[in-house]
PDB file of C-alpha atoms in Angstrom:
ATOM      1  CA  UNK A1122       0.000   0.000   0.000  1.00 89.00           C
ATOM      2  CA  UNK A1123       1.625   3.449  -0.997  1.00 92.00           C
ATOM      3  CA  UNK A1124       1.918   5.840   2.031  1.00 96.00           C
ATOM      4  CA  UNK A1125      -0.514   8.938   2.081  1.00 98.00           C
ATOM      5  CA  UNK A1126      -0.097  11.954   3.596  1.00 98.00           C
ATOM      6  CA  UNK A1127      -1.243  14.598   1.515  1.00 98.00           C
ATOM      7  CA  UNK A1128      -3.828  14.718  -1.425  1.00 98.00           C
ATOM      8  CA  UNK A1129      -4.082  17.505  -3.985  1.00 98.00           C
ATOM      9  CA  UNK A1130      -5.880  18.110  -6.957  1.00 98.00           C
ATOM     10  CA  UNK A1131      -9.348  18.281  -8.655  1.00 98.00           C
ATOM     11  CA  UNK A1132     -11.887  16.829  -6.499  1.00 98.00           C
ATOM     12  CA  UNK A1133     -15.385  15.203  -8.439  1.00 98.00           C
ATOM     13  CA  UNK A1134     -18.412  17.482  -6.717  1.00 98.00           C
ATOM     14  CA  UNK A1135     -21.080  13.876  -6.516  1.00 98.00           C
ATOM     15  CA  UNK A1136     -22.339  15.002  -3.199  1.00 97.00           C
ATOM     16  CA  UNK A1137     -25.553  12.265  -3.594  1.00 97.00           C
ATOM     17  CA  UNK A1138     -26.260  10.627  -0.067  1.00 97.00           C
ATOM     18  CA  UNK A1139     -26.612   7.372   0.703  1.00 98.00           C
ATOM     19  CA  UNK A1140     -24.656   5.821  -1.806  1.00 98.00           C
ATOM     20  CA  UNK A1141     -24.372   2.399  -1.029  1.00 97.00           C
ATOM     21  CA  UNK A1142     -21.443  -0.178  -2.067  1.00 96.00           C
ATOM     22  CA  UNK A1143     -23.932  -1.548  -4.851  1.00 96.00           C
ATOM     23  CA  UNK A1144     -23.969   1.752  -6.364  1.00 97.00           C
ATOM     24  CA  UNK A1145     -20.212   2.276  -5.908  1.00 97.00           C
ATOM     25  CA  UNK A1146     -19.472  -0.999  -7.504  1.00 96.00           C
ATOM     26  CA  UNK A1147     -22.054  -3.145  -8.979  1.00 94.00           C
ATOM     27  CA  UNK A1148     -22.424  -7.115  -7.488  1.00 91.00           C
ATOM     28  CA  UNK A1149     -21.644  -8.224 -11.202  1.00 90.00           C
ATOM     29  CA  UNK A1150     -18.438  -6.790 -10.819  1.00 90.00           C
ATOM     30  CA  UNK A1151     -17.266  -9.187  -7.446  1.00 86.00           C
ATOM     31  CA  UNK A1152     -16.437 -12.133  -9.047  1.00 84.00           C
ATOM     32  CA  UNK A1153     -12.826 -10.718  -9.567  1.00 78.00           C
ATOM     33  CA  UNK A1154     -10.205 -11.509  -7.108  1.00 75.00           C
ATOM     34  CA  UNK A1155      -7.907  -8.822  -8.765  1.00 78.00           C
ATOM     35  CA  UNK A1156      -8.178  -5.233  -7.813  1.00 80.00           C
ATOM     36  CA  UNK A1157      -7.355  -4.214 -11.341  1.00 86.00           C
ATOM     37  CA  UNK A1158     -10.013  -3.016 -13.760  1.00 89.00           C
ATOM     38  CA  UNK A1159     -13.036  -1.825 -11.594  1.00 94.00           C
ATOM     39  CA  UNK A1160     -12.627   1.185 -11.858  1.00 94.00           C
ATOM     40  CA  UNK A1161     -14.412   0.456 -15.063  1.00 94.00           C
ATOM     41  CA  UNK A1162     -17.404  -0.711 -13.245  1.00 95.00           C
ATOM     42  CA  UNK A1163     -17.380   2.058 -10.174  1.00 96.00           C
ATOM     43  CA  UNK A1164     -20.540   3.678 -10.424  1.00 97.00           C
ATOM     44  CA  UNK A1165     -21.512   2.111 -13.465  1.00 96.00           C
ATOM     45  CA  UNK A1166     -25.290   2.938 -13.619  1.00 96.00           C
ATOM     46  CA  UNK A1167     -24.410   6.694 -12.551  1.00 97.00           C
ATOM     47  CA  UNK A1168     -22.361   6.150 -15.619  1.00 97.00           C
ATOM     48  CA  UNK A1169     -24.858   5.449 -18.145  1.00 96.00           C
ATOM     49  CA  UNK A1170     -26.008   9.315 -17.972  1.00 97.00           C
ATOM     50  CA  UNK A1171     -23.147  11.120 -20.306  1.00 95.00           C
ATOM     51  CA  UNK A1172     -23.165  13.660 -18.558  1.00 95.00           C
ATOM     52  CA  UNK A1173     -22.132  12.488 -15.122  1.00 97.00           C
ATOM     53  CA  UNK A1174     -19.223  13.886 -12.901  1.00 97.00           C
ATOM     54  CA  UNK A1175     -17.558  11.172 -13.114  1.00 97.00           C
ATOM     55  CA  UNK A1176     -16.755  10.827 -16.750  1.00 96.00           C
ATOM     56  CA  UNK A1177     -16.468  14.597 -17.260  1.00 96.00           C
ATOM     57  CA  UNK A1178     -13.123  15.338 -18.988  1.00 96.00           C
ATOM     58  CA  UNK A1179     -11.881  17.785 -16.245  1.00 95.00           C
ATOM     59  CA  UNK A1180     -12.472  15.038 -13.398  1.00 96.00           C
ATOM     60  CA  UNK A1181     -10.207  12.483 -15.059  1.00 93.00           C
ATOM     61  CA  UNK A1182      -7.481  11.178 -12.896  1.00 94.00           C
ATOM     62  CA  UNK A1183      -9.422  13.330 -10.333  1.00 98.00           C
ATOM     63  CA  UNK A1184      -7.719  11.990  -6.833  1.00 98.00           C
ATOM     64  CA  UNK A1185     -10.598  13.255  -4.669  1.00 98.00           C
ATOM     65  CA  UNK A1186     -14.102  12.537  -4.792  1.00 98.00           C
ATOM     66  CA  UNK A1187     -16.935  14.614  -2.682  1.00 98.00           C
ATOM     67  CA  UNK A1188     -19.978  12.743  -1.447  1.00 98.00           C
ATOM     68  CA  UNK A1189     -22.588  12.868   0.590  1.00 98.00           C
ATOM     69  CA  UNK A1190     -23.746  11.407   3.860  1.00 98.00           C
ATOM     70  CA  UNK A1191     -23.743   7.861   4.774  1.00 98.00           C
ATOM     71  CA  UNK A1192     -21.434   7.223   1.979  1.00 98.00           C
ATOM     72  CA  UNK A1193     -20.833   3.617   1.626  1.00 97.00           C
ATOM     73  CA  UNK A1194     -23.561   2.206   3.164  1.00 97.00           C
ATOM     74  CA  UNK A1195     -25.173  -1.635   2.536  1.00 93.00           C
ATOM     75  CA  UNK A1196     -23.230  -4.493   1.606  1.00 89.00           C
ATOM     76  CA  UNK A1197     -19.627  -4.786   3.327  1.00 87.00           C
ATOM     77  CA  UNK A1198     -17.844  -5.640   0.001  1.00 90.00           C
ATOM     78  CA  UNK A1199     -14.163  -4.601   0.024  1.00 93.00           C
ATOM     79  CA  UNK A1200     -14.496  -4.377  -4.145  1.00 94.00           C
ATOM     80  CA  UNK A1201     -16.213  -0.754  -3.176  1.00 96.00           C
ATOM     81  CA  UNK A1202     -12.569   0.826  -1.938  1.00 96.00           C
ATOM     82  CA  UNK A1203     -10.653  -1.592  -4.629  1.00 96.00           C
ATOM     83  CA  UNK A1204     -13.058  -0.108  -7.625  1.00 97.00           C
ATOM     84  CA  UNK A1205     -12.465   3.705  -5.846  1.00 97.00           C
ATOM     85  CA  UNK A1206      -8.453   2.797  -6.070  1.00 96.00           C
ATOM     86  CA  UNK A1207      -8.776   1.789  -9.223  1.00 96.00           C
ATOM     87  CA  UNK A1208     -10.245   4.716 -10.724  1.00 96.00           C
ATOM     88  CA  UNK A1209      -7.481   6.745  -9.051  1.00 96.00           C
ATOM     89  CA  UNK A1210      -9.828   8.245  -5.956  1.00 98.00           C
ATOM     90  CA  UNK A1211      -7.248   8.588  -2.864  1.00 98.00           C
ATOM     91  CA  UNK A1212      -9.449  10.971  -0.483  1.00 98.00           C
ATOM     92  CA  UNK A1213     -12.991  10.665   0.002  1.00 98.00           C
ATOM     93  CA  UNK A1214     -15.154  13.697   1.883  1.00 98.00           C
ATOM     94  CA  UNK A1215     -18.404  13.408   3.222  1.00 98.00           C
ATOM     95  CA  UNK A1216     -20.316  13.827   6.423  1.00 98.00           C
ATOM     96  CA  UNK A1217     -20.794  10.646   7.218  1.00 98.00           C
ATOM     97  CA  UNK A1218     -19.511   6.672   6.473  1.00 98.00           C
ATOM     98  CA  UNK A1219     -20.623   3.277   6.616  1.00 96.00           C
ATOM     99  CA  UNK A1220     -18.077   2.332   9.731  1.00 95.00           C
ATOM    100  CA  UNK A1221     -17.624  -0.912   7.255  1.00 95.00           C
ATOM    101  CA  UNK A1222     -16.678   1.128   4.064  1.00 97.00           C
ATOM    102  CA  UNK A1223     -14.308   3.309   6.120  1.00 97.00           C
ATOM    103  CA  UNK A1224     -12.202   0.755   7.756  1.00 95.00           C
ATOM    104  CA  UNK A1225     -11.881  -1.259   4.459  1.00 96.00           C
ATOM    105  CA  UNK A1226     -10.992   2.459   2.352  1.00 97.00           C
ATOM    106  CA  UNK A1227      -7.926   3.054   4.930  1.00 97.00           C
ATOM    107  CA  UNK A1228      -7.078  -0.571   4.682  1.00 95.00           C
ATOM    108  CA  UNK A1229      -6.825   0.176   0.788  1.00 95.00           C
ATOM    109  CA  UNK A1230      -4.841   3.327   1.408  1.00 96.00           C
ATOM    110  CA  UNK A1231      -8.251   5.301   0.722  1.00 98.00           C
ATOM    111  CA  UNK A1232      -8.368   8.430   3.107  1.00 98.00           C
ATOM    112  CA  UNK A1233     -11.849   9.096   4.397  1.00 98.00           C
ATOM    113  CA  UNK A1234     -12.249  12.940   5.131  1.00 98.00           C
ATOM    114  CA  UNK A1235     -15.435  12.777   7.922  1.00 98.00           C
ATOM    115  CA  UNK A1236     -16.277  17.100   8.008  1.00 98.00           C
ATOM    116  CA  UNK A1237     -19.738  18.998   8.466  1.00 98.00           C
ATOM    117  CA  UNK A1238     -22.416  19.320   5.757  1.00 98.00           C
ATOM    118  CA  UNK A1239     -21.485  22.817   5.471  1.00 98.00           C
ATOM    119  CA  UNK A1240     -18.039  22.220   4.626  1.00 98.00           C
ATOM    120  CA  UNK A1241     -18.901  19.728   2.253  1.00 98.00           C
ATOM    121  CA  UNK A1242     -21.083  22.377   0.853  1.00 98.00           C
ATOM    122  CA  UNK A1243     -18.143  25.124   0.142  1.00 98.00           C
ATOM    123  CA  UNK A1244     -15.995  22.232  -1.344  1.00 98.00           C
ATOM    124  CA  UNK A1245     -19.115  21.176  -3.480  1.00 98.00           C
ATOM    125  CA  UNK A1246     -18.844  24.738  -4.696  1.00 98.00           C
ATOM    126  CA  UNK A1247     -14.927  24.803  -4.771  1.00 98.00           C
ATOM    127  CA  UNK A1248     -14.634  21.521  -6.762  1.00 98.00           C
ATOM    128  CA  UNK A1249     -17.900  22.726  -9.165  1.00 97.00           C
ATOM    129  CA  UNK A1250     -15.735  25.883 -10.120  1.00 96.00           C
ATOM    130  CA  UNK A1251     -12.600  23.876 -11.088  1.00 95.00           C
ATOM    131  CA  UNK A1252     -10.247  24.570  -8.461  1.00 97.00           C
ATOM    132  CA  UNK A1253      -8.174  22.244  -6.338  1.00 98.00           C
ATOM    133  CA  UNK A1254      -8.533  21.062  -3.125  1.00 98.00           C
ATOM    134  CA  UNK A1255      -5.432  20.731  -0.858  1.00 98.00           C
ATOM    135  CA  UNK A1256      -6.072  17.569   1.903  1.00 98.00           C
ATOM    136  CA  UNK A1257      -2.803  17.065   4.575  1.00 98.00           C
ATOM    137  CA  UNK A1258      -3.300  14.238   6.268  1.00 98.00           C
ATOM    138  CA  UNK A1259      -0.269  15.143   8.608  1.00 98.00           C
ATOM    139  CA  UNK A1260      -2.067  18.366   9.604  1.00 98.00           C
ATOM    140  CA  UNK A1261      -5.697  17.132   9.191  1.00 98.00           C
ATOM    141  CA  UNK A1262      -6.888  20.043   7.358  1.00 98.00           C
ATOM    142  CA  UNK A1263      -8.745  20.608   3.865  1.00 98.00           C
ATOM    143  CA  UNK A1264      -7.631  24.023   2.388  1.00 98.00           C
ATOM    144  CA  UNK A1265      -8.681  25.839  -0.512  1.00 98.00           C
ATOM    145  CA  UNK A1266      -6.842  28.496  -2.437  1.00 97.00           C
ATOM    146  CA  UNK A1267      -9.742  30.861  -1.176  1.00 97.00           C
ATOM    147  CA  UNK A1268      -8.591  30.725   2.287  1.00 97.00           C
ATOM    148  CA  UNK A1269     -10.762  27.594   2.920  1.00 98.00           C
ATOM    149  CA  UNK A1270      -9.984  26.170   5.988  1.00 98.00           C
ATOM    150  CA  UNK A1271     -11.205  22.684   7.494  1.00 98.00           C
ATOM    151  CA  UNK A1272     -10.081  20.894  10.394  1.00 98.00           C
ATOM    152  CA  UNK A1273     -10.726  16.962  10.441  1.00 98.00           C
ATOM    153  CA  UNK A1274     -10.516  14.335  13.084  1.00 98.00           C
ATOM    154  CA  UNK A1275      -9.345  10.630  12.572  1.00 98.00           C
ATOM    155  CA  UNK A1276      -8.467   7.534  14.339  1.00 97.00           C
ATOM    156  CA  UNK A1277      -4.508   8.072  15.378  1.00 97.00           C
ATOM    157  CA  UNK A1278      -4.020   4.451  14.458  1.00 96.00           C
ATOM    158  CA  UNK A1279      -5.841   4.380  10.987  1.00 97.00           C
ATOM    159  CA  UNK A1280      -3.169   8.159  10.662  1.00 98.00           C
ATOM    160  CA  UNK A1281      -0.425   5.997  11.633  1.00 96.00           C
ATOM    161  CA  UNK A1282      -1.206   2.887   8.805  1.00 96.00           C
ATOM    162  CA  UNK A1283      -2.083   5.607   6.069  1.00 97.00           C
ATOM    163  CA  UNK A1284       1.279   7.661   6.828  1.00 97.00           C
ATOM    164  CA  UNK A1285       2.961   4.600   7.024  1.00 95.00           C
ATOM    165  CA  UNK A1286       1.243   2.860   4.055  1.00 94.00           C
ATOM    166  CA  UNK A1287       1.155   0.013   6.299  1.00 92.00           C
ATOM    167  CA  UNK A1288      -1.832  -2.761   4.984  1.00 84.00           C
ATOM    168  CA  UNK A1289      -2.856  -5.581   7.929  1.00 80.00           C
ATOM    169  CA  UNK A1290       0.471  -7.724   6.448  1.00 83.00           C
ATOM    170  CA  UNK A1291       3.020  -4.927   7.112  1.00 82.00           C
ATOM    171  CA  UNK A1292       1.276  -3.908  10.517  1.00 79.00           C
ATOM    172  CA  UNK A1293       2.453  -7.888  11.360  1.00 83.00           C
ATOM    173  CA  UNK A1294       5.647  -7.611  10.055  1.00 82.00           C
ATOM    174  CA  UNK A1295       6.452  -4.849  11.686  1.00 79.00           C
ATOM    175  CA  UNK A1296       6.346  -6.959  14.681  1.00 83.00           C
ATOM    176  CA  UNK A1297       8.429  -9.674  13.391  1.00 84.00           C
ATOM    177  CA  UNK A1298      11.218  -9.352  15.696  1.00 85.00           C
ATOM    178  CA  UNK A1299       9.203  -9.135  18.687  1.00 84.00           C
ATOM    179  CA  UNK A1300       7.627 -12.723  16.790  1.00 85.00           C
ATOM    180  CA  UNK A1301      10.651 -14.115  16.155  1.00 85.00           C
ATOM    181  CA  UNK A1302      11.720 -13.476  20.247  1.00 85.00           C
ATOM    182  CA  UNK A1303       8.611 -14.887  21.157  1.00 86.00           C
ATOM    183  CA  UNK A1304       8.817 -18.209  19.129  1.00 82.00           C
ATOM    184  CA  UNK A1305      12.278 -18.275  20.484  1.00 80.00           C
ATOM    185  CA  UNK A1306      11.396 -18.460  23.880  1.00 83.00           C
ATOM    186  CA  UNK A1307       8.660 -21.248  23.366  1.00 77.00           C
ATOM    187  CA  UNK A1308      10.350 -23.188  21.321  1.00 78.00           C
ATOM    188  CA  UNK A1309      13.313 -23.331  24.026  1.00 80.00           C
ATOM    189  CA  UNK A1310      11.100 -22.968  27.312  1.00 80.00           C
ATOM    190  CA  UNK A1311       8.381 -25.753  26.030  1.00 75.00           C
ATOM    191  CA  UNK A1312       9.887 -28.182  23.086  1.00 72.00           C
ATOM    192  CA  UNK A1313       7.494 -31.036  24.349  1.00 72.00           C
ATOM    193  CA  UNK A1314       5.170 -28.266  22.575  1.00 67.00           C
ATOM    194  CA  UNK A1315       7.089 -28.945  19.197  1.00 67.00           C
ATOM    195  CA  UNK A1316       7.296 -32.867  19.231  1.00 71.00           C
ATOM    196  CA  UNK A1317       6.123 -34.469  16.055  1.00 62.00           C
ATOM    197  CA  UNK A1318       5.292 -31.286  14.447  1.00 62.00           C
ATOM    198  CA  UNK A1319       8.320 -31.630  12.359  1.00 57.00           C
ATOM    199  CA  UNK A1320      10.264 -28.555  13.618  1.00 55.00           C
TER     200      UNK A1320
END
């Protein structure tokens, strides 16, 4: 997982609320074990209007995406962050999260921005105009070139596996000493523990 600590660029104004992982990322789309490709099928019947947001020429390779509350609600498929990666989103801002959808976008190196409806509002506007959106992680702010200003609050330990880019596998291996001293120990204090398992 690539480290994150800041996020700049275009963001896509969505905004709708209650967008649930279905909508993010169709159920025809989860047969897949690969993360590659669906961003193809991210908000695929959003997509069949030509003129959504999301296919707009100015929002391509758009790193943020703006959305309303309760996004991610419904089903607790991890394909919803994958299909976000995918189509390049690192940052997602909204009021509100599925709890589910949230813990699986940081464990997919998604950053979910949780700030009030009237923030969200502003960067609506902001992101509607064209301009960028400035998101430090490090600082937890949202800035705008207009003097926009918005504080943020997150989990220290989901900060600490974003800045470190640190999925559930490195989390363990950054414990692998204190493993390795452990197994040590048993494996000298307790061998009748190892007998016949081969080792």
């Amino acid at each position: 997982m690539q480290p994150l600590s800041k996020v700049e660029g275009r963001a896509i104004p969505f905004g709708a609320k209650n967008i649930d992982t279905d909508i993010i990322i169709p159920s025809k789309w989860l047969k897949t074990i690969t993360r590659e490709g669906l961003g193809e099928g991210a908000f695929e019947s959003i997509r069949q209007d030509p003129d959504n947001v999301f296919d707009a020429p100015e929002n391509k390779g758009a790193p943020i995406l703006i959305a309303g509350d309760n996004f991610g609600c419904g089903s607790s498929r991890e394909h919803a962050a994958w299909a976000l990666g995918d189509l390049g989103i690192r940052a997602v801002i909204a009021p509100s999260y599925s709890d589910i959808f949230s813990g699986n976008a940081v464990k997919n190196g998604i950053l979910p921005v949780v700030l009030p409806q009237e923030a969200v509002d502003r960067l609506m506007e902001v992101a509607s105009s064209g301009d960028d959106i400035h998101i430090d992680l490090e600082a937890q702010t949202v800035t705008t070139k207009f003097q926009d200003r918005f504080t943020f609050e997150i989990d220290p330990f989901r900060k600490h596996c974003l800045l470190g880019g640190l999925d559930e596998v490195s989390l363990t291996l950054e414990s692998s000493d204190a493993i390795s001293t452990y197994e040590d120990a048993r494996t000298a204090n307790k061998a009748w523990l190892m007998e016949g398992t081969g080792a």
